[in-house]
Amino acid sequence: MLKLAIQPPPHANPGVPLYPPLAARLSSETSIFTQLSQTWAVATLIDYGSGEILHDQLGGKVADSAHPLPESGIGTNDSSRERDRAYFYFPDLVIGEPGRYRIRVSLMQMERSPDGSTEDVVRVLETADSRGIKVDHGAISRSRPNSRERAFLRVLQEDGQDVPSHRSP
């Protein structure tokens, strides 16, 4: 199951990387390690009101391959038997224009063609939408990660990811 581990801030300035950075986690009751090499996630900007996909209006790293977590995981999520198995990290997303948005993270998987042809099939397995983000010049962005998000930021750091410190406008 795909869920957002770290939500973007509710307010942001145009052209300034979002803090906290967006991260998603993939959880499952069973090990999915063998499937991760064909799994990635894509972040897309969505208009808050209409739900329209806003192509090419989200800057920064908008795609990430799956990063496996140790089998011990970082604990269970809301479901009692599911464990976090992998994550996707988007450290420098930028929204260039004022407006109200959401960011949709789509879980993608490459599947080999069943007939053995050279064309593979890409499937969108799941999506997860962020809370709303209001982007405006002079927005006061004092969003701080909550305790669960801070714990996930530590997991990212321990895995060698470059985690930015809080950014001011």
Short mmCIF file of N, CA, C and O in Angstrom, two decimals, residues 53-140:
data_model
loop_
_atom_site.label_atom_id
_atom_site.label_comp_id
_atom_site.label_asym_id
_atom_site.label_seq_id
_atom_site.Cartn_x
_atom_site.Cartn_y
_atom_site.Cartn_z
N ILE A 53 -4.42 17.47 -14.14
CA ILE A 53 -2.98 17.22 -14.06
C ILE A 53 -2.27 18.36 -14.77
O ILE A 53 -2.59 18.69 -15.92
N LEU A 54 -1.33 18.97 -14.08
CA LEU A 54 -0.60 20.12 -14.63
C LEU A 54 0.78 19.65 -15.08
O LEU A 54 1.74 19.66 -14.32
N HIS A 55 0.85 19.22 -16.32
CA HIS A 55 2.09 18.67 -16.88
C HIS A 55 3.19 19.73 -16.90
O HIS A 55 2.95 20.89 -17.18
N ASP A 56 4.39 19.32 -16.60
CA ASP A 56 5.59 20.15 -16.68
C ASP A 56 5.54 21.40 -15.80
O ASP A 56 6.22 22.37 -16.08
N GLN A 57 4.74 21.40 -14.74
CA GLN A 57 4.70 22.55 -13.85
C GLN A 57 5.26 22.25 -12.47
O GLN A 57 5.23 23.10 -11.59
N LEU A 58 5.75 21.05 -12.29
CA LEU A 58 6.40 20.67 -11.04
C LEU A 58 7.87 20.43 -11.34
O LEU A 58 8.21 19.59 -12.17
N GLY A 59 8.73 21.22 -10.70
CA GLY A 59 10.16 21.10 -10.94
C GLY A 59 10.85 20.25 -9.89
O GLY A 59 10.26 19.89 -8.88
N GLY A 60 12.12 19.96 -10.15
CA GLY A 60 12.90 19.13 -9.24
C GLY A 60 12.85 17.67 -9.64
O GLY A 60 12.43 17.32 -10.75
N LYS A 61 13.25 16.82 -8.74
CA LYS A 61 13.27 15.37 -8.99
C LYS A 61 11.85 14.83 -8.84
O LYS A 61 11.34 14.70 -7.73
N VAL A 62 11.20 14.51 -9.96
CA VAL A 62 9.79 14.10 -9.93
C VAL A 62 9.61 12.59 -10.07
O VAL A 62 8.49 12.11 -10.06
N ALA A 63 10.71 11.85 -10.19
CA ALA A 63 10.61 10.38 -10.26
C ALA A 63 11.71 9.79 -9.39
O ALA A 63 12.81 10.35 -9.28
N ASP A 64 11.41 8.66 -8.77
CA ASP A 64 12.40 7.99 -7.93
C ASP A 64 12.16 6.49 -7.98
O ASP A 64 11.02 6.03 -7.98
N SER A 65 13.25 5.76 -8.03
CA SER A 65 13.15 4.30 -7.95
C SER A 65 12.94 3.90 -6.50
O SER A 65 13.16 4.68 -5.58
N ALA A 66 12.49 2.68 -6.31
CA ALA A 66 12.21 2.19 -4.96
C ALA A 66 13.51 1.99 -4.19
O ALA A 66 14.47 1.43 -4.71
N HIS A 67 13.53 2.45 -2.96
CA HIS A 67 14.65 2.24 -2.05
C HIS A 67 14.19 1.23 -1.00
O HIS A 67 13.31 1.55 -0.19
N PRO A 68 14.75 0.03 -1.01
CA PRO A 68 14.30 -0.97 -0.03
C PRO A 68 14.68 -0.57 1.39
O PRO A 68 15.72 0.04 1.63
N LEU A 69 13.81 -0.91 2.30
CA LEU A 69 14.08 -0.74 3.73
C LEU A 69 14.51 -2.09 4.29
O LEU A 69 14.13 -3.13 3.76
N PRO A 70 15.28 -2.09 5.37
CA PRO A 70 15.67 -3.37 5.98
C PRO A 70 14.43 -4.18 6.35
O PRO A 70 13.37 -3.62 6.64
N GLU A 71 14.56 -5.48 6.33
CA GLU A 71 13.42 -6.34 6.65
C GLU A 71 12.83 -6.03 8.02
O GLU A 71 11.65 -6.22 8.25
N SER A 72 13.64 -5.51 8.91
CA SER A 72 13.10 -5.10 10.20
C SER A 72 12.20 -3.89 10.05
O SER A 72 11.36 -3.61 10.87
N GLY A 73 12.40 -3.16 8.91
CA GLY A 73 11.56 -2.01 8.60
C GLY A 73 11.71 -0.93 9.65
O GLY A 73 12.57 -0.96 10.50
N ILE A 74 10.84 0.06 9.56
CA ILE A 74 10.84 1.11 10.57
C ILE A 74 9.61 0.96 11.44
O ILE A 74 9.17 1.87 12.09
N GLY A 75 9.06 -0.23 11.42
CA GLY A 75 7.88 -0.48 12.24
C GLY A 75 6.68 -0.73 11.37
O GLY A 75 6.77 -0.81 10.16
N THR A 76 5.59 -0.87 12.01
CA THR A 76 4.35 -1.10 11.28
C THR A 76 3.70 0.23 11.00
O THR A 76 3.96 1.21 11.66
N ASN A 77 2.85 0.24 9.99
CA ASN A 77 2.07 1.44 9.77
C ASN A 77 0.72 1.23 10.41
O ASN A 77 0.60 0.48 11.36
N ASP A 78 -0.32 1.87 9.87
CA ASP A 78 -1.62 1.81 10.51
C ASP A 78 -2.23 0.41 10.52
O ASP A 78 -3.02 0.08 11.38
N SER A 79 -1.90 -0.41 9.53
CA SER A 79 -2.42 -1.78 9.51
C SER A 79 -1.54 -2.64 10.39
O SER A 79 -0.32 -2.55 10.35
N SER A 80 -2.16 -3.51 11.15
CA SER A 80 -1.40 -4.26 12.15
C SER A 80 -0.41 -5.25 11.54
O SER A 80 0.58 -5.55 12.16
N ARG A 81 -0.66 -5.75 10.33
CA ARG A 81 0.23 -6.76 9.76
C ARG A 81 1.12 -6.23 8.66
O ARG A 81 2.02 -6.92 8.20
N GLU A 82 0.89 -5.02 8.18
CA GLU A 82 1.72 -4.46 7.12
C GLU A 82 2.96 -3.80 7.70
O GLU A 82 2.92 -3.19 8.75
N ARG A 83 4.07 -3.95 6.95
CA ARG A 83 5.33 -3.33 7.33
C ARG A 83 5.82 -2.47 6.19
O ARG A 83 5.59 -2.78 5.03
N ASP A 84 6.50 -1.38 6.53
CA ASP A 84 7.11 -0.55 5.50
C ASP A 84 8.23 -1.35 4.84
O ASP A 84 9.11 -1.88 5.53
N ARG A 85 8.18 -1.45 3.51
CA ARG A 85 9.15 -2.25 2.77
C ARG A 85 10.08 -1.42 1.90
O ARG A 85 11.19 -1.85 1.60
N ALA A 86 9.62 -0.26 1.45
CA ALA A 86 10.42 0.59 0.56
C ALA A 86 9.93 2.02 0.67
O ALA A 86 8.85 2.28 1.21
N TYR A 87 10.73 2.95 0.13
CA TYR A 87 10.32 4.34 0.12
C TYR A 87 10.71 4.99 -1.20
O TYR A 87 11.55 4.48 -1.96
N PHE A 88 10.13 6.15 -1.45
CA PHE A 88 10.41 7.00 -2.60
C PHE A 88 10.60 8.40 -2.05
O PHE A 88 9.83 8.84 -1.19
N TYR A 89 11.60 9.12 -2.57
CA TYR A 89 11.98 10.39 -1.96
C TYR A 89 12.09 11.47 -3.04
O TYR A 89 12.72 11.26 -4.08
N PHE A 90 11.47 12.62 -2.79
CA PHE A 90 11.45 13.74 -3.71
C PHE A 90 11.98 14.97 -2.97
O PHE A 90 11.20 15.78 -2.45
N PRO A 91 13.32 15.14 -2.90
CA PRO A 91 13.92 16.12 -1.99
C PRO A 91 13.84 17.58 -2.43
O PRO A 91 14.03 18.46 -1.60
N ASP A 92 13.56 17.85 -3.69
CA ASP A 92 13.70 19.24 -4.16
C ASP A 92 12.56 19.68 -5.08
O ASP A 92 12.78 20.41 -6.04
N LEU A 93 11.34 19.27 -4.77
CA LEU A 93 10.21 19.65 -5.61
C LEU A 93 9.96 21.16 -5.52
O LEU A 93 10.02 21.74 -4.44
N VAL A 94 9.65 21.75 -6.67
CA VAL A 94 9.41 23.19 -6.76
C VAL A 94 8.14 23.42 -7.58
O VAL A 94 7.98 22.85 -8.65
N ILE A 95 7.27 24.27 -7.05
CA ILE A 95 6.07 24.70 -7.78
C ILE A 95 6.34 26.14 -8.22
O ILE A 95 6.60 27.00 -7.38
N GLY A 96 6.27 26.39 -9.52
CA GLY A 96 6.69 27.68 -10.05
C GLY A 96 5.66 28.79 -10.05
O GLY A 96 6.01 29.96 -10.06
N GLU A 97 4.38 28.45 -10.03
CA GLU A 97 3.33 29.45 -10.17
C GLU A 97 2.41 29.49 -8.94
O GLU A 97 2.11 28.44 -8.37
N PRO A 98 1.94 30.68 -8.57
CA PRO A 98 0.97 30.77 -7.47
C PRO A 98 -0.30 29.97 -7.80
O PRO A 98 -0.68 29.84 -8.96
N GLY A 99 -0.95 29.46 -6.76
CA GLY A 99 -2.19 28.71 -6.93
C GLY A 99 -2.38 27.74 -5.79
O GLY A 99 -1.60 27.71 -4.83
N ARG A 100 -3.45 26.92 -5.90
CA ARG A 100 -3.70 25.85 -4.92
C ARG A 100 -3.54 24.52 -5.63
O ARG A 100 -4.14 24.30 -6.69
N TYR A 101 -2.77 23.64 -5.01
CA TYR A 101 -2.40 22.38 -5.65
C TYR A 101 -2.43 21.22 -4.66
O TYR A 101 -2.51 21.41 -3.46
N ARG A 102 -2.29 20.05 -5.23
CA ARG A 102 -1.94 18.82 -4.53
C ARG A 102 -0.83 18.18 -5.34
O ARG A 102 -0.68 18.45 -6.53
N ILE A 103 -0.07 17.32 -4.68
CA ILE A 103 0.91 16.52 -5.41
C ILE A 103 0.44 15.08 -5.34
O ILE A 103 0.14 14.57 -4.26
N ARG A 104 0.36 14.45 -6.49
CA ARG A 104 -0.02 13.04 -6.57
C ARG A 104 1.23 12.20 -6.81
O ARG A 104 2.00 12.47 -7.71
N VAL A 105 1.41 11.19 -5.97
CA VAL A 105 2.49 10.23 -6.16
C VAL A 105 1.86 8.96 -6.75
O VAL A 105 0.93 8.41 -6.16
N SER A 106 2.35 8.56 -7.91
CA SER A 106 1.84 7.38 -8.59
C SER A 106 2.88 6.27 -8.51
O SER A 106 4.04 6.48 -8.87
N LEU A 107 2.45 5.11 -8.05
CA LEU A 107 3.32 3.94 -7.97
C LEU A 107 3.27 3.23 -9.31
O LEU A 107 2.20 2.81 -9.76
N MET A 108 4.42 3.11 -9.95
CA MET A 108 4.52 2.53 -11.29
C MET A 108 5.27 1.20 -11.23
O MET A 108 6.18 1.04 -10.42
N GLN A 109 4.90 0.28 -12.11
CA GLN A 109 5.62 -0.99 -12.19
C GLN A 109 5.74 -1.42 -13.64
O GLN A 109 4.77 -1.37 -14.40
N MET A 110 6.94 -1.83 -14.00
CA MET A 110 7.21 -2.36 -15.35
C MET A 110 6.94 -3.85 -15.31
O MET A 110 7.42 -4.55 -14.43
N GLU A 111 6.14 -4.30 -16.26
CA GLU A 111 5.85 -5.73 -16.37
C GLU A 111 6.26 -6.20 -17.74
O GLU A 111 6.02 -5.53 -18.75
N ARG A 112 6.88 -7.36 -17.77
CA ARG A 112 7.27 -7.96 -19.04
C ARG A 112 6.03 -8.38 -19.81
O ARG A 112 5.05 -8.84 -19.23
N SER A 113 6.10 -8.21 -21.11
CA SER A 113 4.98 -8.60 -21.96
C SER A 113 4.76 -10.10 -21.85
O SER A 113 5.71 -10.88 -21.92
N PRO A 114 3.51 -10.53 -21.65
CA PRO A 114 3.26 -11.97 -21.46
C PRO A 114 3.60 -12.81 -22.69
O PRO A 114 3.92 -13.98 -22.56
N ASP A 115 3.58 -12.20 -23.87
CA ASP A 115 3.88 -12.99 -25.07
C ASP A 115 5.36 -13.02 -25.41
O ASP A 115 5.76 -13.57 -26.43
N GLY A 116 6.19 -12.40 -24.55
CA GLY A 116 7.63 -12.45 -24.76
C GLY A 116 8.13 -11.45 -25.78
O GLY A 116 9.29 -11.48 -26.16
N SER A 117 7.28 -10.57 -26.26
CA SER A 117 7.73 -9.56 -27.21
C SER A 117 8.64 -8.57 -26.50
O SER A 117 8.79 -8.59 -25.29
N THR A 118 9.21 -7.67 -27.27
CA THR A 118 10.15 -6.71 -26.68
C THR A 118 9.46 -5.55 -25.99
O THR A 118 10.09 -4.79 -25.28
N GLU A 119 8.17 -5.38 -26.20
CA GLU A 119 7.45 -4.27 -25.58
C GLU A 119 6.99 -4.65 -24.17
O GLU A 119 6.26 -5.61 -24.00
N ASP A 120 7.43 -3.88 -23.21
CA ASP A 120 7.01 -4.09 -21.84
C ASP A 120 5.80 -3.19 -21.55
O ASP A 120 5.50 -2.26 -22.30
N VAL A 121 5.12 -3.47 -20.48
CA VAL A 121 3.93 -2.72 -20.10
C VAL A 121 4.20 -2.01 -18.78
O VAL A 121 4.71 -2.61 -17.84
N VAL A 122 3.86 -0.72 -18.73
CA VAL A 122 3.97 0.04 -17.50
C VAL A 122 2.56 0.18 -16.92
O VAL A 122 1.63 0.58 -17.61
N ARG A 123 2.44 -0.15 -15.65
CA ARG A 123 1.15 -0.06 -14.97
C ARG A 123 1.24 0.92 -13.81
O ARG A 123 2.23 0.94 -13.09
N VAL A 124 0.18 1.68 -13.64
CA VAL A 124 0.03 2.51 -12.43
C VAL A 124 -0.71 1.63 -11.44
O VAL A 124 -1.86 1.27 -11.64
N LEU A 125 -0.03 1.27 -10.35
CA LEU A 125 -0.60 0.36 -9.37
C LEU A 125 -1.47 1.08 -8.35
O LEU A 125 -2.52 0.58 -7.94
N GLU A 126 -1.00 2.25 -7.89
CA GLU A 126 -1.71 3.01 -6.86
C GLU A 126 -1.32 4.47 -6.97
O GLU A 126 -0.29 4.80 -7.55
N THR A 127 -2.13 5.32 -6.37
CA THR A 127 -1.77 6.73 -6.23
C THR A 127 -2.05 7.18 -4.80
O THR A 127 -2.89 6.59 -4.11
N ALA A 128 -1.34 8.22 -4.39
CA ALA A 128 -1.58 8.84 -3.09
C ALA A 128 -1.47 10.35 -3.30
O ALA A 128 -0.50 10.83 -3.90
N ASP A 129 -2.46 11.10 -2.83
CA ASP A 129 -2.46 12.55 -2.98
C ASP A 129 -2.08 13.24 -1.68
O ASP A 129 -2.48 12.80 -0.60
N SER A 130 -1.34 14.33 -1.83
CA SER A 130 -0.95 15.12 -0.65
C SER A 130 -2.12 15.99 -0.21
O SER A 130 -3.13 16.12 -0.90
N ARG A 131 -1.94 16.61 0.94
CA ARG A 131 -2.88 17.64 1.36
C ARG A 131 -2.72 18.82 0.41
O ARG A 131 -1.79 18.88 -0.39
N GLY A 132 -3.61 19.79 0.51
CA GLY A 132 -3.53 20.97 -0.34
C GLY A 132 -2.32 21.83 -0.01
O GLY A 132 -1.88 21.90 1.14
N ILE A 133 -1.79 22.47 -1.05
CA ILE A 133 -0.65 23.38 -0.91
C ILE A 133 -1.05 24.70 -1.54
O ILE A 133 -1.41 24.75 -2.72
N LYS A 134 -0.99 25.78 -0.77
CA LYS A 134 -1.25 27.11 -1.32
C LYS A 134 0.09 27.75 -1.61
O LYS A 134 0.92 27.94 -0.71
N VAL A 135 0.30 28.08 -2.88
CA VAL A 135 1.55 28.70 -3.33
C VAL A 135 1.26 30.15 -3.65
O VAL A 135 0.37 30.46 -4.45
N ASP A 136 1.99 31.05 -2.98
CA ASP A 136 1.76 32.48 -3.15
C ASP A 136 3.04 33.23 -2.81
O ASP A 136 3.79 32.83 -1.91
N HIS A 137 3.28 34.33 -3.53
CA HIS A 137 4.44 35.18 -3.22
C HIS A 137 4.30 35.70 -1.79
O HIS A 137 3.23 36.13 -1.37
N GLY A 138 5.36 35.62 -1.03
CA GLY A 138 5.35 36.10 0.35
C GLY A 138 4.68 35.16 1.33
O GLY A 138 4.42 35.54 2.47
N ALA A 139 4.39 33.93 0.90
CA ALA A 139 3.78 32.96 1.81
C ALA A 139 4.71 32.68 2.97
O ALA A 139 5.93 32.59 2.80
N ILE A 140 4.15 32.60 4.14
CA ILE A 140 4.94 32.27 5.32
C ILE A 140 4.91 30.75 5.47
O ILE A 140 3.87 30.17 5.74
#
